[in-house]
Coordinates of C-alpha atoms in Angstrom, one line a residue:
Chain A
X242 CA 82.3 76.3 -46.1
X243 CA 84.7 77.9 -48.7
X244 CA 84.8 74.9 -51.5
X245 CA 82.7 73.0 -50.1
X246 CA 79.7 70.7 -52.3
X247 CA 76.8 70.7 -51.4
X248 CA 73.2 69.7 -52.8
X249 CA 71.6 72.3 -50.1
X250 CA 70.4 75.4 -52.0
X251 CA 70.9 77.9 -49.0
X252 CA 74.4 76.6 -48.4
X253 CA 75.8 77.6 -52.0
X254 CA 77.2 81.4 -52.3
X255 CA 74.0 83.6 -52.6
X256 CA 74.2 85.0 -56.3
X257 CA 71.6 88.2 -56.4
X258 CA 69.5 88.2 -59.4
X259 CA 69.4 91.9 -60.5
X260 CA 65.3 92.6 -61.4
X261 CA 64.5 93.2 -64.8
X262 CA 68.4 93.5 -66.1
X263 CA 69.6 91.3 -68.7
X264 CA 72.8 90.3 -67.3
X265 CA 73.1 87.5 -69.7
X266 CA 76.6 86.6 -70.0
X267 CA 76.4 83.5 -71.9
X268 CA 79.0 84.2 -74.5
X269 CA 82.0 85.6 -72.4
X270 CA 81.1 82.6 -69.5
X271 CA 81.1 79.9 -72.8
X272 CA 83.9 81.6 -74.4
X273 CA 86.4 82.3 -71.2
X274 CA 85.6 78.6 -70.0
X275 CA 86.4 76.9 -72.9
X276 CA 89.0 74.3 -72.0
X277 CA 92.7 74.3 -73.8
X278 CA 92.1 70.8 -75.2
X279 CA 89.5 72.5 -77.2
X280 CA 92.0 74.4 -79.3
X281 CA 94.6 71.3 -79.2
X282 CA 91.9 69.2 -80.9
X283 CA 91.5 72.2 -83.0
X284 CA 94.9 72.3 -83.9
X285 CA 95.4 68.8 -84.8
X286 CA 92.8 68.9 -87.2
X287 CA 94.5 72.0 -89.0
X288 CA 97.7 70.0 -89.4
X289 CA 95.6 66.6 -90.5
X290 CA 93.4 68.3 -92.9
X291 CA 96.2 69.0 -95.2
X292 CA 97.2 65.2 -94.7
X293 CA 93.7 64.4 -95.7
X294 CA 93.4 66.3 -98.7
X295 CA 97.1 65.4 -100.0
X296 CA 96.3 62.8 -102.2
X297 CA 94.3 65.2 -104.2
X298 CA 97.6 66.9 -105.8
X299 CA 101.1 67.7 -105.0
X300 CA 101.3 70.1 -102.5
X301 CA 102.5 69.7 -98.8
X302 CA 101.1 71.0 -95.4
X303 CA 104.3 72.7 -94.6
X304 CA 104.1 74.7 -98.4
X305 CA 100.7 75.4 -96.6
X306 CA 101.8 76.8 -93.6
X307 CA 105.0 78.5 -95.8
X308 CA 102.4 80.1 -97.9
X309 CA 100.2 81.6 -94.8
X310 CA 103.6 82.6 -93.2
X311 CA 103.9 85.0 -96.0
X312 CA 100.6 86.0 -96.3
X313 CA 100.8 86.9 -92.6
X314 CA 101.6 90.1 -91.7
X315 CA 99.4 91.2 -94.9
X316 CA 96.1 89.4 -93.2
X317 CA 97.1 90.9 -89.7
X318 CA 97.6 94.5 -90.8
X319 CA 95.2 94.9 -93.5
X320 CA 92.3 92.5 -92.5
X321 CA 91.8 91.6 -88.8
X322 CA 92.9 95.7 -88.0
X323 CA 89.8 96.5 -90.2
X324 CA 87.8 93.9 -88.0
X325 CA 89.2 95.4 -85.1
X326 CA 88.3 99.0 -86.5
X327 CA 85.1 97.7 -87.4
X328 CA 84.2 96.5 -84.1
X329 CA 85.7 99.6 -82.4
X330 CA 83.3 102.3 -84.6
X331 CA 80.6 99.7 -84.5
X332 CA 80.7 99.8 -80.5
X333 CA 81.0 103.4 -80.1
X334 CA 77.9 104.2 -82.4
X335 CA 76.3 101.2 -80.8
X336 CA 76.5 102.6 -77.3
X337 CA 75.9 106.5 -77.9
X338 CA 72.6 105.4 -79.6
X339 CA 71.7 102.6 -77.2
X340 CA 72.4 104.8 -73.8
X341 CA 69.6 107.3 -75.3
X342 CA 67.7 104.6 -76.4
X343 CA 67.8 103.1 -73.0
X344 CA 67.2 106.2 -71.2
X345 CA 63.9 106.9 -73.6
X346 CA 62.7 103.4 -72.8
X347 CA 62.5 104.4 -69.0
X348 CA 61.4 107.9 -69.6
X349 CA 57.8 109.0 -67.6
X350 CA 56.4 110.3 -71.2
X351 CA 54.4 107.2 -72.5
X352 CA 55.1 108.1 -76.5
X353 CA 58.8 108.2 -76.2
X354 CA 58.8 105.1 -74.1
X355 CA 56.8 103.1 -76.2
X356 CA 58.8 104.2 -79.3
X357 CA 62.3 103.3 -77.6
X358 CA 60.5 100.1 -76.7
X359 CA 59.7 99.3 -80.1
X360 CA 62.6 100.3 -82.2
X361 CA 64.6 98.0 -79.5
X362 CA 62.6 95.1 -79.7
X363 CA 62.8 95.5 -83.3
X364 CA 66.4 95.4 -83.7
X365 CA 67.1 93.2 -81.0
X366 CA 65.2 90.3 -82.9
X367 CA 66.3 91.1 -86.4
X368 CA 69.0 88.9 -87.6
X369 CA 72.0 90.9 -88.0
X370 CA 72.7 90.4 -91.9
X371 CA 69.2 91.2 -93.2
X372 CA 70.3 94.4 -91.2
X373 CA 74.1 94.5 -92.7
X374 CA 72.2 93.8 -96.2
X375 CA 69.8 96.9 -95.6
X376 CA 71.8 99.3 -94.7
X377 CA 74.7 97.7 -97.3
X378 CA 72.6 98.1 -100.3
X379 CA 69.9 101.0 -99.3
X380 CA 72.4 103.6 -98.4
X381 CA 74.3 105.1 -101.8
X382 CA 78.2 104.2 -101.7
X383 CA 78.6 108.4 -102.9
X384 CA 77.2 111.7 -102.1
X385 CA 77.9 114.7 -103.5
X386 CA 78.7 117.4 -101.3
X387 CA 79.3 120.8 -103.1
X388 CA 79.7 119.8 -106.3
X389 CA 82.3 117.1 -105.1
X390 CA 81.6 113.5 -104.6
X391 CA 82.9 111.9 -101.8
X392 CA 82.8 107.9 -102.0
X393 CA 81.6 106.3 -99.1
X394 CA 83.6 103.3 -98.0
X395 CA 81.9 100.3 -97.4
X396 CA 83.3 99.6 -94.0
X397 CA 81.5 103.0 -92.7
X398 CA 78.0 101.4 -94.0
X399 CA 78.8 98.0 -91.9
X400 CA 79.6 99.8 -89.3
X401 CA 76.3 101.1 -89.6
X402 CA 74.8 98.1 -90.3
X403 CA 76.0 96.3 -86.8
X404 CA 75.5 99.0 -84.9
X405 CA 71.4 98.4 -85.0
X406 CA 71.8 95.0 -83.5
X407 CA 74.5 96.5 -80.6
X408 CA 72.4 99.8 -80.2
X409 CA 69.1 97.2 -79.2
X410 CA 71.1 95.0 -77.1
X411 CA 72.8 98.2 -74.7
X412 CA 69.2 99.6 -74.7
X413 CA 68.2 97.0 -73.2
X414 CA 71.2 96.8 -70.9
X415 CA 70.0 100.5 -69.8
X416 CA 67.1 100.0 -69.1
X417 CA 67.4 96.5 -67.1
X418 CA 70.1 98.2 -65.2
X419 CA 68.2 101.5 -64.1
X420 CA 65.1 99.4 -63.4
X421 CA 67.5 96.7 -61.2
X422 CA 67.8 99.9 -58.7
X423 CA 65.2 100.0 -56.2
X424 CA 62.0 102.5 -56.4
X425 CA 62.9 103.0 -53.3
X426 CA 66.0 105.6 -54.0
X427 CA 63.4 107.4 -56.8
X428 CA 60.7 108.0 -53.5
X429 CA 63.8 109.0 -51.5
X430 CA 65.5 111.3 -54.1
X431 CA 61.9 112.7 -55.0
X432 CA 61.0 113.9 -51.3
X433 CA 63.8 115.3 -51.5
X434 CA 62.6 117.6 -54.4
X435 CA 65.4 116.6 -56.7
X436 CA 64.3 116.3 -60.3
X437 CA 63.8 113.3 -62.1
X438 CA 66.7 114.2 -64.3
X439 CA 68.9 114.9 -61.4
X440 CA 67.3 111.6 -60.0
X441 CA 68.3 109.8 -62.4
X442 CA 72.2 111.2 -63.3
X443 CA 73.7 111.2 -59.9
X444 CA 71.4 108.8 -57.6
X445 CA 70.0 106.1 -60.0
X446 CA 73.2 105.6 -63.0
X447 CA 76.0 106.0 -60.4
X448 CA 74.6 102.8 -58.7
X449 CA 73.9 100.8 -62.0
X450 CA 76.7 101.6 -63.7
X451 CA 79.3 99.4 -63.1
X452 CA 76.4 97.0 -63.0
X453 CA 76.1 97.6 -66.9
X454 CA 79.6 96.6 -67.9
X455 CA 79.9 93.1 -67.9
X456 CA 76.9 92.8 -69.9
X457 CA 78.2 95.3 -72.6
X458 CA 81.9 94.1 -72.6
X459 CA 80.3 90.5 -73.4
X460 CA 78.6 92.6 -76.8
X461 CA 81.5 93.7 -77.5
X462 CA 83.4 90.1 -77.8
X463 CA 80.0 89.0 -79.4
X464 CA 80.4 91.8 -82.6
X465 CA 83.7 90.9 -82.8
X466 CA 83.3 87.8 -83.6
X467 CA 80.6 89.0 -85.7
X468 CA 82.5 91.1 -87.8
X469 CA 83.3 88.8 -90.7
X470 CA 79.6 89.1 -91.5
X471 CA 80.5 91.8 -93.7
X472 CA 82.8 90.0 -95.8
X473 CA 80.0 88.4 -97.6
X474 CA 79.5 92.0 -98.6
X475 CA 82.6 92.5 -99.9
X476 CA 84.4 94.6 -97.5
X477 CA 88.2 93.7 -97.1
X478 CA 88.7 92.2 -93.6
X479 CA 90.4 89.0 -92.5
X480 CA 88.1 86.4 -94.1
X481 CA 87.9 88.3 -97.7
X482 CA 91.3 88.8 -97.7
X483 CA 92.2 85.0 -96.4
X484 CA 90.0 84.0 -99.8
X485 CA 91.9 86.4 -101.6
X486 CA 94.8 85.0 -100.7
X487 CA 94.1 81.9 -101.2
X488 CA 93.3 83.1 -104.7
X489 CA 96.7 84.0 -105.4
X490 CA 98.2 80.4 -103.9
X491 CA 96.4 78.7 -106.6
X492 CA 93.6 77.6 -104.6
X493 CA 95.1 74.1 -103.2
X494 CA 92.7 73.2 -100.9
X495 CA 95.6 72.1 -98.5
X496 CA 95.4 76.0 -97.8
X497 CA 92.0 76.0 -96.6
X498 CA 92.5 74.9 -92.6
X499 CA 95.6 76.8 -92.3
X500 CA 94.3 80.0 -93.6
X501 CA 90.8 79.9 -91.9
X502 CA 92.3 78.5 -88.7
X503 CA 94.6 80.9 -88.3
X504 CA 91.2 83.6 -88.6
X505 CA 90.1 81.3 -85.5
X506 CA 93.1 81.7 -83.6
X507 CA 93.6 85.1 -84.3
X508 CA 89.9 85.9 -82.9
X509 CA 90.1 83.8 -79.7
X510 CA 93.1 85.3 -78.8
X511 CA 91.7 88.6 -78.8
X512 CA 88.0 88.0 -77.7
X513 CA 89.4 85.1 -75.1
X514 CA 91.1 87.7 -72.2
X515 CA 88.1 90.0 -72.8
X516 CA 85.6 87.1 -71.9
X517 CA 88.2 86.3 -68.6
X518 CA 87.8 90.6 -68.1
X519 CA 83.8 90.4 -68.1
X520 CA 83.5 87.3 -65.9
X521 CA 86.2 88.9 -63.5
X522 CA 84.6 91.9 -63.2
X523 CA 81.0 91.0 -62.8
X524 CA 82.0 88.3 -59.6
X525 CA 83.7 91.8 -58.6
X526 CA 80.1 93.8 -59.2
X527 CA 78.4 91.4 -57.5
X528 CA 80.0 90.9 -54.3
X529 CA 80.0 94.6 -53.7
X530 CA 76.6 95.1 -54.4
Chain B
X404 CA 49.9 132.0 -58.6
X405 CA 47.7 133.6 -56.1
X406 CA 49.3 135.1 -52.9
X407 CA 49.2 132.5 -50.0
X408 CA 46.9 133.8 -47.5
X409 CA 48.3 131.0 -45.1
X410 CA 49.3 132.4 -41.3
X411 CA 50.5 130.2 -38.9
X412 CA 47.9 129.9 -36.8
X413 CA 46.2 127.9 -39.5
X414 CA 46.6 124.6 -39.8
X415 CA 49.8 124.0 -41.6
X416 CA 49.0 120.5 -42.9
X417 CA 44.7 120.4 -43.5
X418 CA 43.4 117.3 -45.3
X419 CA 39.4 117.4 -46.2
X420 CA 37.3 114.2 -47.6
X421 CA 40.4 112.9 -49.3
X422 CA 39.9 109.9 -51.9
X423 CA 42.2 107.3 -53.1
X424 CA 41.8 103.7 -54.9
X425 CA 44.5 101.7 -56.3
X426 CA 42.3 100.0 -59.3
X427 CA 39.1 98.6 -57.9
X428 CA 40.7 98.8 -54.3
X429 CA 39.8 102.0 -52.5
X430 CA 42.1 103.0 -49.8
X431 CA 41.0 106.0 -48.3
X432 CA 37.7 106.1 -47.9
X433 CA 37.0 110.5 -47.5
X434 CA 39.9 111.1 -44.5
X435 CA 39.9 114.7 -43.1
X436 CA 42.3 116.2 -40.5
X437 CA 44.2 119.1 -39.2
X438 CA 47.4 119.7 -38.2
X439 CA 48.6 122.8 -36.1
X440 CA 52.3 124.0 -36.3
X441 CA 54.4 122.5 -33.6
X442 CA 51.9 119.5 -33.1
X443 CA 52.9 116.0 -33.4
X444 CA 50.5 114.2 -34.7
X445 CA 50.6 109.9 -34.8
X446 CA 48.6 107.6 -37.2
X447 CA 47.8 104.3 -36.4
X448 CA 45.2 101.3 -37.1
X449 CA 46.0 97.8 -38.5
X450 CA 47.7 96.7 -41.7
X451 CA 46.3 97.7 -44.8
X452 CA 44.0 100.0 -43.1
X453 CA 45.5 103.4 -45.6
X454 CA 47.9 105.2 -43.0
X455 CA 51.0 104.5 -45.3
X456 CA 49.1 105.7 -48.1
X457 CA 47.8 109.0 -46.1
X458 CA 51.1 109.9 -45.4
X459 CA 52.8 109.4 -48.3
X460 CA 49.7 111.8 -50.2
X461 CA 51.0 114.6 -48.4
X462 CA 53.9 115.1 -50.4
X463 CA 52.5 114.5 -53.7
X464 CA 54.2 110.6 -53.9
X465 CA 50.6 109.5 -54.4
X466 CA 48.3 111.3 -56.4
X467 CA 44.8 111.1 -54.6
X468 CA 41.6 110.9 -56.1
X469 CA 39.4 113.6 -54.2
X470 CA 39.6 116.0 -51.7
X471 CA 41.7 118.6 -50.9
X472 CA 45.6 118.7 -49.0
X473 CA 46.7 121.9 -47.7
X474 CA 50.4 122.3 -47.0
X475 CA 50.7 126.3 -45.6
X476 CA 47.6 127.1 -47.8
X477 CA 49.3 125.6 -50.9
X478 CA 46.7 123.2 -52.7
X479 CA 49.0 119.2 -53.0
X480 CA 45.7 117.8 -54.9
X481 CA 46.4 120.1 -57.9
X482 CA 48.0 118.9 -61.1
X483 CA 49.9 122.7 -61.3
X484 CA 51.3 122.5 -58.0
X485 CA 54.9 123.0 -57.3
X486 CA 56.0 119.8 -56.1
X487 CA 59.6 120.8 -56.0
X488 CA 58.4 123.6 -53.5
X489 CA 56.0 121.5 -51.9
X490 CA 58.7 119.0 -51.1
X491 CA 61.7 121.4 -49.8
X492 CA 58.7 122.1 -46.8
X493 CA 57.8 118.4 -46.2
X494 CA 60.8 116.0 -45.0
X495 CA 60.0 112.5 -45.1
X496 CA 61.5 109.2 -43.7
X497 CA 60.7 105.9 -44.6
X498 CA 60.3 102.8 -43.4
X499 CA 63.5 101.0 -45.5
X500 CA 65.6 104.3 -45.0
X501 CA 66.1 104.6 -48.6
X502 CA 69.7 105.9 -48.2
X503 CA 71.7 106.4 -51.2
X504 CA 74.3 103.2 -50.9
X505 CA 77.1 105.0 -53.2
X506 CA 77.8 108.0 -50.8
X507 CA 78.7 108.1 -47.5
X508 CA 76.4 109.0 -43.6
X509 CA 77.4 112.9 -44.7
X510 CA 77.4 112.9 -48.4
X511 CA 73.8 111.5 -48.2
X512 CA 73.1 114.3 -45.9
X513 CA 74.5 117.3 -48.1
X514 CA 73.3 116.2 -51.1
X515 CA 70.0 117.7 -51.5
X516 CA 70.5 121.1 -50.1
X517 CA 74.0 121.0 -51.8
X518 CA 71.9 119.7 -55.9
X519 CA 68.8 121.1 -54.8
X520 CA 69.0 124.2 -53.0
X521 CA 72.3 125.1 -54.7
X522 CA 73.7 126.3 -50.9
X523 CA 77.4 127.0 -50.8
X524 CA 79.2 123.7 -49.9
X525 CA 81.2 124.9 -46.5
X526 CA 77.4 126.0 -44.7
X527 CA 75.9 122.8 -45.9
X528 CA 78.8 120.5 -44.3
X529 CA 78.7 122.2 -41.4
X530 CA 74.9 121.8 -40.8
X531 CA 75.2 118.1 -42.0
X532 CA 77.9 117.5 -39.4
X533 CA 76.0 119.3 -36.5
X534 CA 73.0 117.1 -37.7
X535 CA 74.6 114.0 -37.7
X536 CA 76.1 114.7 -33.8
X537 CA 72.2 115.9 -33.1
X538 CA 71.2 112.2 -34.3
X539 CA 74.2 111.2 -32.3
X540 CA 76.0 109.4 -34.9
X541 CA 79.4 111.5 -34.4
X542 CA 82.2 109.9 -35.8
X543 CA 79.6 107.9 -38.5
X544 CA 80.5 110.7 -40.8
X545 CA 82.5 108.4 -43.3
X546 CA 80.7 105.8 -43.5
X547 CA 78.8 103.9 -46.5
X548 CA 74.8 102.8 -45.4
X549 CA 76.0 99.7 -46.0
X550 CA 78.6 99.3 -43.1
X551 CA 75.9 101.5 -40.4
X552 CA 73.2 99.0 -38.8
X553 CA 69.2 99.8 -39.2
X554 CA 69.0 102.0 -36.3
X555 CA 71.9 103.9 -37.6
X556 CA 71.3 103.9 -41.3
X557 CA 67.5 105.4 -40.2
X558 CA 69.1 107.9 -38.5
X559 CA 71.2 109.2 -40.9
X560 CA 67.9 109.5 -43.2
X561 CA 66.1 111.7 -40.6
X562 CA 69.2 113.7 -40.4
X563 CA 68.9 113.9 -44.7
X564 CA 65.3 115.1 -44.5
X565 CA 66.2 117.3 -41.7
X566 CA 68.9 118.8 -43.4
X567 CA 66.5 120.6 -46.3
X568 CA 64.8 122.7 -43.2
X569 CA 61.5 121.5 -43.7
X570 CA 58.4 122.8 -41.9
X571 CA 57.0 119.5 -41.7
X572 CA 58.0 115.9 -41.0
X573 CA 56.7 113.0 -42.3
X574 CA 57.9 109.2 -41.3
X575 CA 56.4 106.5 -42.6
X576 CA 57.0 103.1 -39.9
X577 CA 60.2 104.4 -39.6
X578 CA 60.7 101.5 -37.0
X579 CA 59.2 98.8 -38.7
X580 CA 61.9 97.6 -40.4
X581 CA 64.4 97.8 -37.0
X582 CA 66.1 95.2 -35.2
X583 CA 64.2 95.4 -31.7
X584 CA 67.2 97.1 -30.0
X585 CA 67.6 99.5 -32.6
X586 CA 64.4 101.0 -32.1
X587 CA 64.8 102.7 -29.4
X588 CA 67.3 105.0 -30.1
X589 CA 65.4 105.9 -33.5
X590 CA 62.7 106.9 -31.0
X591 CA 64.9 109.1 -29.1
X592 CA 66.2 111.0 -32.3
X593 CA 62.4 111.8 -33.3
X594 CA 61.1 112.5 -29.4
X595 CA 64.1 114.9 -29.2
X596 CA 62.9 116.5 -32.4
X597 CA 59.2 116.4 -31.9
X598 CA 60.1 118.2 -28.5
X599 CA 62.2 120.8 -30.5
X600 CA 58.7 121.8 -32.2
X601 CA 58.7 120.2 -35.4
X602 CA 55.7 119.4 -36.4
X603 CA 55.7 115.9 -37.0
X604 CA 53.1 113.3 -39.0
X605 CA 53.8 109.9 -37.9
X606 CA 52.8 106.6 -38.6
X607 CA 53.7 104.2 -36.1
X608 CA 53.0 100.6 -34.5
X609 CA 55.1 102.1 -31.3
X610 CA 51.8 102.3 -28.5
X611 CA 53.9 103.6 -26.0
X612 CA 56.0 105.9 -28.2
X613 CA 52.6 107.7 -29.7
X614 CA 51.0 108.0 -26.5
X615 CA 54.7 109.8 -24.6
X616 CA 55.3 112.3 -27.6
X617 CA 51.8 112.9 -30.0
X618 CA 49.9 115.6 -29.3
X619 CA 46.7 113.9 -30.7
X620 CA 46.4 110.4 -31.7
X621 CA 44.3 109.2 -35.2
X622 CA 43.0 105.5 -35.4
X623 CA 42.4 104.8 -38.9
X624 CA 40.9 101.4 -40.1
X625 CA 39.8 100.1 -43.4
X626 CA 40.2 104.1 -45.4
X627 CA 38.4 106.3 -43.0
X628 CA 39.4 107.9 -39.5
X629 CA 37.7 105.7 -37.0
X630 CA 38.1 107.9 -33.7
X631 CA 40.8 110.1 -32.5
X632 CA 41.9 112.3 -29.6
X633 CA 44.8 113.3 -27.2
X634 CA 46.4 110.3 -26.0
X635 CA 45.6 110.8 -22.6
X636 CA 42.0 110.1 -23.4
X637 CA 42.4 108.3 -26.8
X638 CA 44.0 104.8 -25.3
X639 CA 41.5 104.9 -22.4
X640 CA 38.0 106.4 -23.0
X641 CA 37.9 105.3 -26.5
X642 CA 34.2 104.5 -27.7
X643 CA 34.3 102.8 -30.8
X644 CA 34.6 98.7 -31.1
X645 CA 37.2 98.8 -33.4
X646 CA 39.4 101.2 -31.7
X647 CA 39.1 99.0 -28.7
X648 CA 39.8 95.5 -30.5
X649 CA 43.0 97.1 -31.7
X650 CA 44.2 98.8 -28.8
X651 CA 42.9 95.0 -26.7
X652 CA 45.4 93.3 -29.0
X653 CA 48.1 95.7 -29.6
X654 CA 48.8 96.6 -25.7

């Protein structure tokens, strides 16, 4: 039957639907199965926008592509590491505060539930850059410590900024994932006297864990791509730095595709195998289960 | 904490007028009875009639309404009791097994007395492994609950409960849930431990099974205790209709 089409539901590969668990891998399945034409059509219009836009002035596609050539190795090291630095600190705060979040959504007392609850729906449904703006302009860019100030860079305060949206999202991860495990192993592990904290660390996570990483790799490749957000607050990653650039090259708009495609490029090559990771691993997940 | 005055020649499980509605739906209707150590004791009635329920009040999984559980003395129906204590004396099995699917026949086995009795590891595996051989599932040791069939896996949870040492077993349709030649050798496991002198609370659909091993048999219907007795007389001189619709279409 391997292969096979059919139109009969109960002859297709049974997929279980974990209860409750937001295993919504849209972006990695949309990202991972985009076909290669895609990014041929996406380079020919790089190369014919310069064509285009020639008979504006004097200057060529390949002083275009000359002129990002150079500018390379600056917009790698300087701006798409701080993207990637970004997204790293960003993911890391996101988690540690979304796990507890998580756990205190699923906890028995009723205040801290409903608290967890709320601050995730609310940042879950915010958009992201009325939260980057928030945090960008509320929080000061100095303290003084001591009698010394310390300057606070701004990439620490959008890091702070994205990690409310990523902090909702693996809350809710969490608790879809420890609710997706039958009641029946809490009734088990509870006539067996073990506490619900025990209960929940070695019988309930160790059976949702793996469970949870598709859906929080597929966050990961989402802020990612997010990142450049923060460039319309001035911090120096890959897009502010492509403008800049850009700047200095006299602003021909020949340099506009190759600069800003190349920030394309350089973000599906590096979001693309983690999208091909996530779906791997959750048809892994799932057949186990 | 007031010293237990419980002996046992008391009853070591004694329920009185106990209460218990899920919203608007009551399902025990003021259900009393007593339980002697060593007795095996069988619930049954039709669906929906509160035996599940019953059972599963016993060990504090439900909180009840009214009345009163005693478990060695100890009051269940009492918002300070121990329920950790509580549950280290009452085992229970259930009707889906409920093993834990990431650990293997013995890990699920050593678990609780290795997390929740703290005993030293090289005592617990040797009990587990003599309990899993008891269950006769020698040579099962290794493997997951997901590569052991139903009668298997539902032996490897009696062996779990077992493995705590509790003073009471409780098993909720344990066979319900079986493939119909998987049931039998369930049966055996709990006839061999019911003979042993466990005291045993069972709720089963098994006619024949309740009337070889229970010492007295309880018909419940619709939340209260319609009529019960020794098996002997319970399947043949009972008086009340409804005990003898049941028993008309269940044998």
């Amino acid at each position: 039957m391997e292969g096979a089409t059919t139109d009969l539901p109960v002859l297709r590969p049974f997929r279980p639907v974990a209860r409750g668990g937001p295993a919504d891998l849209g972006f990695s399945r949309w990202l991972a199965e985009m076909p290669p034409i895609a990014l041929l059509g996406f380079a020919f219009l790089a190369c014919a926008w310069p064509i285009v836009a020639a008979a504006q002035g004097n200057f060529t596609t390949a002083q275009a592509f000359d002129a990002l050539w150079r500018w390379m190795p600056f917009l790698v090291s300087k701006g798409f590491a701080l993207n990637i630095l970004i997204s790293f600190f960003t993911m890391l705060t996101g988690t540690v505060a979304g796990v507890l979040l998580g756990l205190g959504q699923v906890s028995p007392l009723r205040p801290l539930a409903a608290t967890c609850w709320f601050v995730t729906q609310l940042f879950r449904n915010s958009p992201w850059l009325v939260l980057l703006f928030i945090v960008m302009l509320a929080f000061p860019f100095e303290i003084e410590i001591a009698g010394t100030v310390y300057l606070i860079p701004d990439w620490t305060k959008a890091v702070f900024g994205l990690a409310l949206p990523i902090m909702a999202n693996i809350s809710e991860i969490v608790r879809g994932g420890i609710q997706s495990v039958p009641t029946g192993q809490w009734e088990a592990a509870e006539s067996l006297a073990f506490t619900r904290g025990q209960t929940l660390w070695q019988i309930i996570l160790p059976q949702c864990f793996k469970r949870m990483i598709p859906p929080w790799m597929n966050w990961y490749a989402i802020l990612t791509m997010a990142t450049p957000l923060v460039s319309l607050l001035g911090v120096e990653e890959l897009v502010t730095l492509s403008r800049q650039a850009m700047e200095a090259e006299d602003n021909h708009p020949e340099l506009l595709m190759p600069f800003f495609g190349f920030a394309l490029v350089i973000f599906f090559l590096y979001c693309y195998p983690i999208a091909r990771w996530t779906l791997r691993l959750e048809r892994r997940f799932a057949v186990r289960q | 904490m007031p010293a237990n005055s419980w002996t046992p020649d008391q009853p070591i499980v004694a329920i009185h007028d106990l209460h218990k509605s899920f919203g608007a739906l009551e399902v025990l209707k003021g259900v009393s009875l007593e339980v002697m150590k060593g007795e095996v004791i069988c619930i049954i009635g039709p669906s929906g009639s509160g035996k599940s329920t019953l059972i599963r009040c016993i060990n504090a999984l439900n909180p009840v309404d009214s009345g009163s559980i005693l478990v060695e003395g100890q009051e269940v129906n009492d918002p300070a009791v121990d329920k950790l204590a509580l549950r280290k004396k009452v085992g229970m099995v259930f009707q889906q097994y409920n093993l834990f699917p990431h650990k293997t026949a013995l890990q699920n086995v050593m678990m609780a007395p290795l997390k929740v009795l703290k005993q030293p590891r090289g005592e617990v595996e040797k009990r587990a492994r003599a309990l899993l051989t008891r269950v006769n599932l020698e040579g099962k040791e290794d493997s997951y609950p997901g590569e052991l069939s139903g009668g298997q896996q539902q032996r490897v949870a009696i062996a779990r409960s077992l493995a705590m040492n509790p003073d009471v077993m409780l098993f909720d349709e344990v066979t319900a849930a079986l493939d119909p030649e998987t049931v039998k050798e369930v049966l055996v496991a709990i006839k061999d431990l019911a003979q042993s002198g466990m005291t045993c609370i069972l709720v089963t659909h098994e006619m024949g099974f309740a009337r070889e091993v229970a010492d007295h048999i309880y018909f419940t219907d619709r939340g209260v205790i319609v009529e019960h007795g020794p098996p002997a007389t319970f399947f043949t001189e009972s008086s009340d209709p409804r005990t003898r619709e049941f028993l008309s279409q269940i044998l």
